[in-house]
């Protein structure tokens, strides 16, 4: 048996590996490949931005993986052949009975002219560090946070950034010298359902944060510090923070798996059109938001489907598209968005909190994943 090959060790890849480890132990070989040496929770970038933790403190080294029967390889993937389920890396080649692609989404900051020269971002560790270093020198003015393309990871993140910066400037006693504006293509903040977007908008308004819907920044005029909207007009900025345009990894594009930008999958089990090949998480053209919790849930579904096929049993229930995302509000409080994308005729959702109790629940969530995947290994 060639076993199962998992490309990408993020939320989705780790959960597939964990589930298969629990089901089969060493009976079914599982190989997990990632080019990085460590895992980082997406929300940890906010901790780096705010100086709560250093970049090194939020990393969980893959050498600490404690999954029986799972062989982790730190290698760069150079070619994917979905027809043969064959993968080439800088260190060798692999052939699998089942191939799970969980390589996430990359960023194309160069897609927005002027952004790399004059903008900041907090979607990468390096970007969060750079913005953290710049904030103490910001003397006031217009802060603009803009979603630069569709789709993007973690729909609440731009608004988390706005709430946390509002709190940051309040603590620095300079809130009156700062305006904060969030812009994006979406018609409402986190528009999965009005039960989410309406209270979130009310919180933004109460904190003096402006949301400008249906306006996508297409270019930064760096000479005049003016962000131009694709729809016409624009907004002046003194500090511009962008959520970069997202894209599938180049090796996925080159494989032909993503003809329209992302890998199309079956709604019920996240299988691609290639037998034995699945795609989960941000790299998939799935039917949910791009977020770690949905990648993890997708990993559960794919692991169950593979398990059923290996054992010759009935397929598992179809993917329900449900998940819960935490959202930072600053001031020690956290909210939680519960969303369900596939169980009914239309997506549903609700915003819970914010509260200090949910802040503790978020901490417990992170600890439970550390325990599950890394046997409780602390970040280092």
PDB file of C-alpha atoms in Angstrom, residues 41 46-47 55 68 77 87 117 137 153 171 179 214 222 236 256 278 357 360:
ATOM      1  CA  UNK A  41      -2.231  29.629  14.357  1.00  0.00           C
ATOM      2  CA  UNK A  46      -2.444  39.459  15.861  1.00  0.00           C
ATOM      3  CA  UNK A  47      -0.455  38.620  18.989  1.00  0.00           C
ATOM      4  CA  UNK A  55       7.349  35.469  16.208  1.00  0.00           C
ATOM      5  CA  UNK A  68       1.444   7.685  15.435  1.00  0.00           C
ATOM      6  CA  UNK A  77       6.764  20.533  -3.474  1.00  0.00           C
ATOM      7  CA  UNK A  87       4.177  14.364  -6.171  1.00  0.00           C
ATOM      8  CA  UNK A 117       5.885  50.260  -1.473  1.00  0.00           C
ATOM      9  CA  UNK A 137       6.090  56.037  15.175  1.00  0.00           C
ATOM     10  CA  UNK A 153      -8.928  34.244   4.517  1.00  0.00           C
ATOM     11  CA  UNK A 171      -4.404  53.082  25.486  1.00  0.00           C
ATOM     12  CA  UNK A 179      -9.699  57.853  12.255  1.00  0.00           C
ATOM     13  CA  UNK A 214     -18.547  47.785  -1.931  1.00  0.00           C
ATOM     14  CA  UNK A 222       2.031  56.791  -3.028  1.00  0.00           C
ATOM     15  CA  UNK A 236      -6.753  59.496   1.824  1.00  0.00           C
ATOM     16  CA  UNK A 256      -4.027  22.080 -13.731  1.00  0.00           C
ATOM     17  CA  UNK A 278      -9.103  15.678  -2.304  1.00  0.00           C
ATOM     18  CA  UNK A 357     -15.389  34.289  28.885  1.00  0.00           C
ATOM     19  CA  UNK A 360     -10.788  32.150  27.632  1.00  0.00           C
TER      20      UNK A 360
END
